[in-house]
Coordinates of C-alpha atoms in Angstrom, one line a residue:
X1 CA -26.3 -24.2 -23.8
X2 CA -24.7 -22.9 -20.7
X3 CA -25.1 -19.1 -20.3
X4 CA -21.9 -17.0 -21.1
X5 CA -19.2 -16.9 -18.2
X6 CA -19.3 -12.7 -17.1
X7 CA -16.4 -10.7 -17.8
X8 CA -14.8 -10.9 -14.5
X9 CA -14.8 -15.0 -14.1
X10 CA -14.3 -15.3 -17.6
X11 CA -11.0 -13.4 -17.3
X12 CA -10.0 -15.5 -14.0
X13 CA -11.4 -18.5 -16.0
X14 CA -8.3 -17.4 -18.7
X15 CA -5.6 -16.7 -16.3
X16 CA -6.1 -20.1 -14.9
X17 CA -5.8 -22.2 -18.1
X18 CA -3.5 -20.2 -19.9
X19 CA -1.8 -18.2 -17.7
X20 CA -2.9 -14.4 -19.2
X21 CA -4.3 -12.2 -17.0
X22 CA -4.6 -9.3 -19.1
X23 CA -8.8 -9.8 -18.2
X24 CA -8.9 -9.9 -14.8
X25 CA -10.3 -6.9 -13.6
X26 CA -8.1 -4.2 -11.3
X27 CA -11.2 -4.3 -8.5
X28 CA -11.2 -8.0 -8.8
X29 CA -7.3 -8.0 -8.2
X30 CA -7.4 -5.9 -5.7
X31 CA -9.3 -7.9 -3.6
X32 CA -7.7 -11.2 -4.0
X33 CA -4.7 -9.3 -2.9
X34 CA -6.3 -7.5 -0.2
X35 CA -7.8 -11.0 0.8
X36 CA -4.4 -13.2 0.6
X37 CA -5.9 -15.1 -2.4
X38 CA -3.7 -13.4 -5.2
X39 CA -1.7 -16.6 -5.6
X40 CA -5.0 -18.4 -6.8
X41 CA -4.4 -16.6 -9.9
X42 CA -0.8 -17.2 -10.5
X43 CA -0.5 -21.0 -12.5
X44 CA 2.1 -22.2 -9.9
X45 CA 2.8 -24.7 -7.1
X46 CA -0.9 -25.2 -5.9
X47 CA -2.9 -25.5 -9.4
X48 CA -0.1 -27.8 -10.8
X49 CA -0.5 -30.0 -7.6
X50 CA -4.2 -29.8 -7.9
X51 CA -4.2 -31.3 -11.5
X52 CA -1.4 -33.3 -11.8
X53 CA -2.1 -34.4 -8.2
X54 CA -5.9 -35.1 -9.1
X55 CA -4.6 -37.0 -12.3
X56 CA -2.2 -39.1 -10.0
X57 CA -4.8 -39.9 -7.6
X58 CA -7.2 -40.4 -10.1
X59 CA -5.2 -43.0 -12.5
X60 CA -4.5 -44.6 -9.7
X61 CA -8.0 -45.2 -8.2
X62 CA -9.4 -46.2 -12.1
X63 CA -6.7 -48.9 -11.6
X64 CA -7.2 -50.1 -8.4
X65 CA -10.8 -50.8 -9.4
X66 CA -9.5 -53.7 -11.4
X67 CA -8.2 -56.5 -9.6
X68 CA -5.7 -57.7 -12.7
X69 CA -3.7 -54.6 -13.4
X70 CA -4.0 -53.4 -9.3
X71 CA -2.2 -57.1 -8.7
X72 CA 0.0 -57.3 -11.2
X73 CA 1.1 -53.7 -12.5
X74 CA 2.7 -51.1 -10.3
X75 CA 0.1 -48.8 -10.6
X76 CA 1.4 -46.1 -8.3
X77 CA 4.3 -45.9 -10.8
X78 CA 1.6 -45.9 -13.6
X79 CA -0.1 -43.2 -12.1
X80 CA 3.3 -41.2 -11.4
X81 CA 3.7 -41.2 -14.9
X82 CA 0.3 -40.0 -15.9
X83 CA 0.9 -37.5 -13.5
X84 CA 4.4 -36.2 -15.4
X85 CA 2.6 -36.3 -18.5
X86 CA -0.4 -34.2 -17.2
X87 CA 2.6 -31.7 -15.5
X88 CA 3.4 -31.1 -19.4
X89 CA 0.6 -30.9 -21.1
X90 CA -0.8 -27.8 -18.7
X91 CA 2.4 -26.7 -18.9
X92 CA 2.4 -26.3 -22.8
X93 CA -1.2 -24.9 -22.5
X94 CA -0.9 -22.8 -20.0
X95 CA 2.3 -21.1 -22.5
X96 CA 5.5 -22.1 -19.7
X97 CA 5.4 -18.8 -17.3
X98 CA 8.1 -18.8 -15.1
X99 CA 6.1 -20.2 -11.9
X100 CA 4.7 -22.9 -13.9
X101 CA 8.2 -24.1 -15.2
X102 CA 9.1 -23.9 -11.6
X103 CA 6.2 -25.7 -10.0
X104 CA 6.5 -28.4 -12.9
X105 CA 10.2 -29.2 -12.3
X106 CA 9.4 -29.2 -8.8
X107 CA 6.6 -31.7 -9.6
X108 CA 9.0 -34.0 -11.9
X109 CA 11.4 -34.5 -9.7
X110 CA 8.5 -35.7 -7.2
X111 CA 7.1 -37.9 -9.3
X112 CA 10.6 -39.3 -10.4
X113 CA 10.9 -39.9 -6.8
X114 CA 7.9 -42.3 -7.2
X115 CA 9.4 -44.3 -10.6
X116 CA 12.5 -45.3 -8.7
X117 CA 11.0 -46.3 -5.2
X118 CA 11.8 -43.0 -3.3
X119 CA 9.8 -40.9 -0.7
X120 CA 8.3 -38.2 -2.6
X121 CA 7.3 -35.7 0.2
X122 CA 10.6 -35.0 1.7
X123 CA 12.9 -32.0 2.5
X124 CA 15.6 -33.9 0.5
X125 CA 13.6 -34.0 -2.7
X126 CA 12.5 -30.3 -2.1
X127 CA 16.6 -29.1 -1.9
X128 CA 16.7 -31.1 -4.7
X129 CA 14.1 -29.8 -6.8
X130 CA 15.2 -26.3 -5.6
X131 CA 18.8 -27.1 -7.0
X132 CA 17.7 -28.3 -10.3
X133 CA 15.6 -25.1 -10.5
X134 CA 18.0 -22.8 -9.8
X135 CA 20.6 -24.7 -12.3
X136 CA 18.0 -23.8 -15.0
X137 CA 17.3 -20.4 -13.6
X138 CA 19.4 -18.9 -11.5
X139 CA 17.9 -15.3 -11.2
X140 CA 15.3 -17.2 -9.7
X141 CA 17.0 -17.0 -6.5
X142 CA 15.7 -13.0 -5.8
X143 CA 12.0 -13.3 -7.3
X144 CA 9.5 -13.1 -4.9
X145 CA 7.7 -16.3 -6.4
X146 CA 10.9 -18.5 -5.7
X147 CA 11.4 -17.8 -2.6
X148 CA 7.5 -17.5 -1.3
X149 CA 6.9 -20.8 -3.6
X150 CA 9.8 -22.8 -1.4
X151 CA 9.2 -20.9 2.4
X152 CA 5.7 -22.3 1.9
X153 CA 6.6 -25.8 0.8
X154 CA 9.8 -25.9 2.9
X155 CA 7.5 -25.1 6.0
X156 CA 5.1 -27.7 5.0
X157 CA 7.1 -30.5 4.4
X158 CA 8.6 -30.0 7.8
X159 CA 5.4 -29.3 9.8
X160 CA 4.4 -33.1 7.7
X161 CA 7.2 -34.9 8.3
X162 CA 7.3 -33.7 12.4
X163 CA 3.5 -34.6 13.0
X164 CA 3.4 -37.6 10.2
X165 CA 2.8 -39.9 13.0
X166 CA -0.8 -38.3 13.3
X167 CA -2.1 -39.7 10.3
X168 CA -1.8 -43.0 11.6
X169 CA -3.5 -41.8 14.8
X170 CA -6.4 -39.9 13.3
X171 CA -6.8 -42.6 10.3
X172 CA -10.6 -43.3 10.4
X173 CA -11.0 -46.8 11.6
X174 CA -13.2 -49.2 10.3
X175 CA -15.3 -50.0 13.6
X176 CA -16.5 -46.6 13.5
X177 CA -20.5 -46.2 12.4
X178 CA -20.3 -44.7 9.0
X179 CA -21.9 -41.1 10.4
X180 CA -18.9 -40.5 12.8
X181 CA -16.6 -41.9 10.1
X182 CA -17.8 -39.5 7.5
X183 CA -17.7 -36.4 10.1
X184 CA -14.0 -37.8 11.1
X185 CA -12.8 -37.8 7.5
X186 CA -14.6 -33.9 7.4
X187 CA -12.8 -32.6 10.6
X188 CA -9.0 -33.8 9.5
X189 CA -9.8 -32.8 6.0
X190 CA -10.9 -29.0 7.9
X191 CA -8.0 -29.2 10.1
X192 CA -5.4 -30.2 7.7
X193 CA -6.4 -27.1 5.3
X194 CA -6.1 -25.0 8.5
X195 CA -2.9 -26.6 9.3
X196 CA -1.9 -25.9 5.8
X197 CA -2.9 -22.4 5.4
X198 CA -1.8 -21.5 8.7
X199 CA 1.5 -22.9 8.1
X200 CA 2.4 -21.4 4.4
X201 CA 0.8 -18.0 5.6
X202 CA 3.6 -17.4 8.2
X203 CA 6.3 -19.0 6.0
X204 CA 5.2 -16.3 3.3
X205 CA 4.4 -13.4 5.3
X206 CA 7.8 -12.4 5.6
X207 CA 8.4 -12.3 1.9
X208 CA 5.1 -10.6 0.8
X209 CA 6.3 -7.9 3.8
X210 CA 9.8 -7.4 1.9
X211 CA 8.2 -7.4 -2.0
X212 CA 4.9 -5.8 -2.0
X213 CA 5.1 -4.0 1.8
X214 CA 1.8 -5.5 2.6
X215 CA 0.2 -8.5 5.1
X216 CA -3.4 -9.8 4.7
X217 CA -4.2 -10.1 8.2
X218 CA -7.3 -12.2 7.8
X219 CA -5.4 -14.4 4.4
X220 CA -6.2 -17.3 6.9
X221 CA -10.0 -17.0 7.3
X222 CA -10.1 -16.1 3.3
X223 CA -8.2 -19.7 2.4
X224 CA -10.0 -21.8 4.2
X225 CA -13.1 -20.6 2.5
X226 CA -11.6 -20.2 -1.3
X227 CA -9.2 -23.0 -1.5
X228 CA -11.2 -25.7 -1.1
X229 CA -13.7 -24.1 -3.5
X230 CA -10.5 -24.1 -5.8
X231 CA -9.7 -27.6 -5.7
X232 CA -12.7 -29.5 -5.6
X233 CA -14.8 -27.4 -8.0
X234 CA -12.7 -24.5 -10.0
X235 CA -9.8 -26.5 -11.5
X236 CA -11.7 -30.1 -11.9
X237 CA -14.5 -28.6 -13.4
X238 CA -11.5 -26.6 -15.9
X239 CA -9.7 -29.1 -16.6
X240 CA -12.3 -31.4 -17.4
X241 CA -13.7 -28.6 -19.7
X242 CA -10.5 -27.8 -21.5
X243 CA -10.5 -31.9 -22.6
X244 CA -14.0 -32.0 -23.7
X245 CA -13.5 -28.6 -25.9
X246 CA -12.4 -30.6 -28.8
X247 CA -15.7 -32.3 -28.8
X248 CA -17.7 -28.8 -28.1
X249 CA -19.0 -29.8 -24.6
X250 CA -17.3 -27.5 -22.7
X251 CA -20.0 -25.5 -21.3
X252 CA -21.4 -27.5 -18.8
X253 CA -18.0 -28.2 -17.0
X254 CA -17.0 -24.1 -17.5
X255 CA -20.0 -23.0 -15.8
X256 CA -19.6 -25.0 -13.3
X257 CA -16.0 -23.6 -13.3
X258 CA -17.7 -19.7 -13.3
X259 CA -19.9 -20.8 -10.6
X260 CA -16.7 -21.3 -8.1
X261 CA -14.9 -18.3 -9.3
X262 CA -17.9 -16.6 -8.3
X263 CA -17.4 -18.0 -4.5
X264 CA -13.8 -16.8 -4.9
X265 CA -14.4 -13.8 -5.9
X266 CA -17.1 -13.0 -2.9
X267 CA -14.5 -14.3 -0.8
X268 CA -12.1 -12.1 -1.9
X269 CA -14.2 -9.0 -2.2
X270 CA -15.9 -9.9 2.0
X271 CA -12.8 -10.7 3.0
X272 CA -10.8 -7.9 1.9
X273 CA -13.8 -5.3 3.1
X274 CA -13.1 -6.2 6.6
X275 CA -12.0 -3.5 8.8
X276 CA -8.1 -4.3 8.9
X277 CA -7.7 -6.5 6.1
X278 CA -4.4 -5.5 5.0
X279 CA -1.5 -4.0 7.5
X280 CA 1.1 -1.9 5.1
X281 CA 4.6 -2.7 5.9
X282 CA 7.8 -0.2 5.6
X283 CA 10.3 -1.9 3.3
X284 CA 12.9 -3.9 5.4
X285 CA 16.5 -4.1 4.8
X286 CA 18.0 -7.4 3.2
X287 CA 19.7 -8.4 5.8
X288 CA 16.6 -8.4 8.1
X289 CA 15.1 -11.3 5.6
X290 CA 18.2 -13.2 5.5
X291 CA 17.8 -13.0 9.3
X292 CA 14.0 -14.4 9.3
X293 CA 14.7 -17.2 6.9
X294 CA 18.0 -18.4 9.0
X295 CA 15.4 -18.5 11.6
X296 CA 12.7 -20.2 10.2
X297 CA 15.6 -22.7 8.3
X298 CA 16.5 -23.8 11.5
X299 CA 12.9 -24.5 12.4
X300 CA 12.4 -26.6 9.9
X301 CA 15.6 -28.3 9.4
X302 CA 16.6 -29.4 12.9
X303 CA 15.0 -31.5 15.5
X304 CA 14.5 -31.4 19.3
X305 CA 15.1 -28.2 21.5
X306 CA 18.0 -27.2 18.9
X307 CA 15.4 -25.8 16.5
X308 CA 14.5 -23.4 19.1
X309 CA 17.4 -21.7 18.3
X310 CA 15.7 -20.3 15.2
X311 CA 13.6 -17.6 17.5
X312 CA 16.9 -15.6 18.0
X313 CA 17.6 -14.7 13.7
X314 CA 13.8 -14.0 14.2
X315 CA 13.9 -12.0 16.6
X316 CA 16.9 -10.1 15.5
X317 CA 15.4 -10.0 11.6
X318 CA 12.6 -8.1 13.8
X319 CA 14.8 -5.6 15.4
X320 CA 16.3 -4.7 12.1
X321 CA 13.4 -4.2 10.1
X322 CA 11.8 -2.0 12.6
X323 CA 14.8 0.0 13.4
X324 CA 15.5 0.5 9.5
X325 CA 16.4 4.1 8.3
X326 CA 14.2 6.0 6.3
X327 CA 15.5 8.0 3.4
X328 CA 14.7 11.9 3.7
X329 CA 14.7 12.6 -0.1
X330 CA 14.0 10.5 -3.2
X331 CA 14.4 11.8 -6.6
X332 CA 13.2 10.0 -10.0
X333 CA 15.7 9.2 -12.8
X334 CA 14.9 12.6 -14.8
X335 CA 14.4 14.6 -11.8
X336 CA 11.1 15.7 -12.5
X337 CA 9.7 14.0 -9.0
X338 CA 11.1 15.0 -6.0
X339 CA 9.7 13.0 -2.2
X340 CA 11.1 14.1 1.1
X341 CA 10.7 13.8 4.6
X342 CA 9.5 16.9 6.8
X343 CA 10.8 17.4 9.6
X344 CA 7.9 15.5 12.0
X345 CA 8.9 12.7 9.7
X346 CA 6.1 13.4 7.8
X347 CA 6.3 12.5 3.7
X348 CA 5.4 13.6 1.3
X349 CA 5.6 14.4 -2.8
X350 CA 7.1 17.8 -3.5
X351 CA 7.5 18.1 -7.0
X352 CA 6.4 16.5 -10.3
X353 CA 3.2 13.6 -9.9
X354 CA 2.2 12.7 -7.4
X355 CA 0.7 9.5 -9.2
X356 CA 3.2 7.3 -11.1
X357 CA 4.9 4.5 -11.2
X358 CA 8.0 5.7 -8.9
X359 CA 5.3 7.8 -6.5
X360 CA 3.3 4.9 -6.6
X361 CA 6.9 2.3 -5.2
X362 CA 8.0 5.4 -2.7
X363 CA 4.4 5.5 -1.2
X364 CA 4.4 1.3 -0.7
X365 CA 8.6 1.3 0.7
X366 CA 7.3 4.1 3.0
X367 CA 4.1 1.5 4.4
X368 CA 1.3 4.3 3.3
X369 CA -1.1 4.0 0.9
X370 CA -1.1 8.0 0.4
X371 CA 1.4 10.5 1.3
X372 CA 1.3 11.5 5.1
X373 CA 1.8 14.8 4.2
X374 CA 0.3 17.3 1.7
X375 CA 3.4 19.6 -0.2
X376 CA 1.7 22.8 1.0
X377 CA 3.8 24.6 3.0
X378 CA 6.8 22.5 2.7
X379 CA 8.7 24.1 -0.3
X380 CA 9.0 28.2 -1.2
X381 CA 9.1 28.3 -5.0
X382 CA 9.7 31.0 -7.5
X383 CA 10.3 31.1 -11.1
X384 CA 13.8 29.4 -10.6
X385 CA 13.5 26.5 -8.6
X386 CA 12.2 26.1 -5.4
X387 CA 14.1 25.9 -1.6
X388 CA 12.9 24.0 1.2
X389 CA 14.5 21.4 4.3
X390 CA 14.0 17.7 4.2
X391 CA 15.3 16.1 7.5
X392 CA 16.5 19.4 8.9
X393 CA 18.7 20.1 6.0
X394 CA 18.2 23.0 3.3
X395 CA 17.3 21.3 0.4
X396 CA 17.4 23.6 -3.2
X397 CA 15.8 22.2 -6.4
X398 CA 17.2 24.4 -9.4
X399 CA 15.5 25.2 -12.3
X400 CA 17.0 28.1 -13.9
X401 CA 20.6 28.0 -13.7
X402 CA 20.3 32.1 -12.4
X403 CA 19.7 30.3 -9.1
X404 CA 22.1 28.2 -9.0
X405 CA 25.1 30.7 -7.0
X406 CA 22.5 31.5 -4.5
X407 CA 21.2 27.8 -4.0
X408 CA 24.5 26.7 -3.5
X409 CA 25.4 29.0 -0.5
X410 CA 22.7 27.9 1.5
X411 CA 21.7 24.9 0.5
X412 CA 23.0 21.4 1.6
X413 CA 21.0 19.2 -0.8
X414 CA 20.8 20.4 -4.4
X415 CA 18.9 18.7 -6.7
X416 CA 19.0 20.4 -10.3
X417 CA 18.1 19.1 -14.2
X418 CA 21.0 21.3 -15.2
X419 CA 24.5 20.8 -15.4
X420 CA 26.4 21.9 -12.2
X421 CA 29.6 22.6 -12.4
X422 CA 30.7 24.6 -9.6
X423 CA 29.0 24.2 -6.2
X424 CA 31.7 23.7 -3.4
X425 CA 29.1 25.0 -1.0
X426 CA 26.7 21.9 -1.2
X427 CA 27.0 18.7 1.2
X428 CA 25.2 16.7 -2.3
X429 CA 24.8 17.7 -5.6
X430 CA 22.8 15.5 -8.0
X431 CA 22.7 17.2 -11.5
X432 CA 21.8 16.1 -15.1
X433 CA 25.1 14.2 -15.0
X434 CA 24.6 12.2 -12.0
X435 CA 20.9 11.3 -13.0
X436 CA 22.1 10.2 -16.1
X437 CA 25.0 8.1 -15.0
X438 CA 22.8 6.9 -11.7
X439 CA 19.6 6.8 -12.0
X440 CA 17.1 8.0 -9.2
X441 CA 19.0 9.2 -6.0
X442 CA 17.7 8.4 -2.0
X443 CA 19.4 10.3 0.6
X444 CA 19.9 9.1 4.0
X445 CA 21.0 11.2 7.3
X446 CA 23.1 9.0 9.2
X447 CA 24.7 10.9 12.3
X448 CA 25.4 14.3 11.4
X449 CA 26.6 13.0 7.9
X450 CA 24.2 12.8 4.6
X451 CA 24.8 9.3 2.6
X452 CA 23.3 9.0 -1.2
X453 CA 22.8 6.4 -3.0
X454 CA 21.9 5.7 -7.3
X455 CA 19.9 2.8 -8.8
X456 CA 23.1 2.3 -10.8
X457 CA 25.2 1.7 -7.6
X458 CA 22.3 -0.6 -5.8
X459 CA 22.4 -2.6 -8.9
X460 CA 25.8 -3.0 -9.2
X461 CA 28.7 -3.8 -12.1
X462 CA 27.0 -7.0 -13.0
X463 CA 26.6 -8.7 -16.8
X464 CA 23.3 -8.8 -16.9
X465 CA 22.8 -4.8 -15.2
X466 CA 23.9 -2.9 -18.8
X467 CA 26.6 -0.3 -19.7
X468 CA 26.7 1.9 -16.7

């Protein structure tokens, strides 16, 4: 018998069949993320493709090799609906995850395309497919997987149908010697996975900057190497595993399987050990996505010098990221944790942990991966509380209520986990109350004025948001 799959690809080996990635090991993570290979572990858009595409093609080859059924049976529609049928059965196995529902309606409606006679790779089917989605599930709209999922498919399926006219050029013809048709067939097979990393790294780059605050500078070099590794060994080699494992033959096609995880995984781990790998992004307002996806729509969508016109959202999503406001205090819902901004801009964590889960989001929406500055010397503290300036303004965080007259008359930020009732001196109070009611508190300086603003009003009155 094969040997036993290690830990680390056995728990890649898991998240790929089934979808649980409780196994995967943080180190292991963090370089696939580091590397732009994260989505590899993710049962979405590309491993659907790979197997229910690979079923498709695959049905429809076994038939071909007949000369009855390939003359007298549509066997592309035959294999289309192979194809649906292998969409659900991963599906079941792999326990529906969001991404996987998505990718397999997605797939469906392709393949549906195929049964009634209709182009299957078109922009029209992808709208489609996107409306049927978001019928289903229409929270999808603001997850990151939705919208990286269709930027990268959007992009592709306009870059395919603009330059489709290639394929008939670079077709390998038949007069060729069989050596330079075989190193043909390798250099469109390495261009087009260029081509296709290329193009769904910049569709996505813009959306991994906005969720996770973080671009993998080198995710192209790192896909061109993994991917293919993932198609043609990892997810053949599972998937034929997973249907022999009834009959207890698995192990051949699983190590095989470990094997390319293992490439992966030095991928990722080389790959994200470059100097540079990953550039950490400040978080961007909404409106300077909306402005980069109107830009890129109008790449995609229109044709001729008009889709040139997409530079200028682009540009202008670029301006207003960069010249985004940063907040110059953040306080947790209870209080305890307490971030501001010195006044060389530096940040920092005054009070509470500094490790945590809402340290840990400040730190990424502020583009570090640390603090840029240490909390020595930033607050003066005494039994009561502790006094300090964040953006040029006297900041007071109140302990011991004692404090509180004398906190109020200088300060212009008070932050206390007491109830305030009187403090007419203060620009801001946030008390007990007001954590509460709100949530964790940011505070802006815009001009000369101060502007807060709660979780609870960022969320909004909405039916799914809770009683506020």
């Amino acid at each position: 018998p094969a040997r036993p799959a290690a830990p680390a690809t056995a728990g890649i080996a898991t998240a790929l069949i089934t979808g649980e990635r409780a196994g995967v090991a943080d180190s292991d993570y963090a370089a696939l993320r580091d590397s732009g290979l994260a989505h590899l572990l993710a049962i979405s858009g590309l491993h659907l493709t790979m197997v229910a595409g690979g079923a498709f093609w695959t049905l429809r080859l076994l038939l071909a090799l007949f000369e009855g059924p390939a003359l007298a049976w549509p066997t592309k529609k035959l294999a289309a609906a192979g194809g649906l049928i292998v969409t659900g059965a991963y599906l079941a196995l792999s326990g529906a995850p969001v991404s996987a529902v998505r990718a397999s309606l997605m797939l469906a409606v392709m393949f549906t395309a195929i049964l009634l006679d209709r182009p299957a790779i078109t922009l029209r089917l992808v709208s489609l497919a996107a409306l049927v989605i978001l019928a289903l599930y229409p929270e999808s709209l603001l997850e990151a997987g939705f919208q990286m999922s269709f930027a990268a498919v959007v992009a592709l399926v306009a870059v395919y149908e603009h330059y489709r006219s290639w394929t008939v050029r670079f077709t390998p013809s038949g007069h060729l010697p069989l050596a330079l048709r075989v190193l043909k067939i390798a250099g469109i097979y390495l261009l087009a996975n260029m081509a296709t990393s290329l193009v769904a790294g910049l569709a996505t780059s813009p959306f991994s900057a906005f969720h996770f605050h973080r671009v993998s500078n080198y995710e192209l070099i790192a896909n061109l190497a993994a991917v293919p590794v993932m198609a043609n060994l990892v997810m053949p080699a599972g998937l034929l595993g997973v249907i022999l494992m009834p009959l207890g033959l698995e192990a051949g096609p699983l190590g095989v399987m470990a094997f390319g995880i293992e490439t992966i995984l030095g991928v990722g781990h080389g790959v994200s050990a470059l100097p540079g790998a990953v550039t950490l992004v400040p978080a961007g307002p909404g409106p300077a996505l909306g402005a980069l996806c109107l830009g890129g729509l109008l790449i995609a969508l229109t044709r001729g010098h008009l889709r040139w016109a997409g530079l200028a959202p682009i540009a202008l999503g670029l301006v207003l990221w960069a010249g985004t406001p940063r907040p110059i205090l953040l306080v947790d819902g209870d209080g305890e944790t307490v971030a501001l901004r010195a006044g060389d801009g530096g940040f920092a964590i005054v009070s509470g942990r500094t490790e945590g889960f809402s340290t840990e989001r400040w730190i990424e929406r502020e583009g570090l991966s640390e603090p840029s500055r240490s909390r020595q010397g930033l607050l003066t503290c005494d039994g009561w509380g502790c006094i300090g300036e964040a953006g040029g303004h006297g900041v007071a965080l109140v302990e011991d209520g004692r404090a509180l007259a004398d906190d109020c008359r200088w300060a212009e930020i008070v932050i206390a986990r007491i109830v305030v009732r009187d403090c007419p001196s203060a620009r801001i109070v946030i008390d007990r109350f007001a954590l509460w009611d709100g949530g964790a508190h940011a505070i802006w300086r815009k001009g000369e004025d101060l502007v807060v603003r709660s979780v609870a009003e960022t969320r909004g009155q909405r039916p799914w948001s809770g009683a506020q």
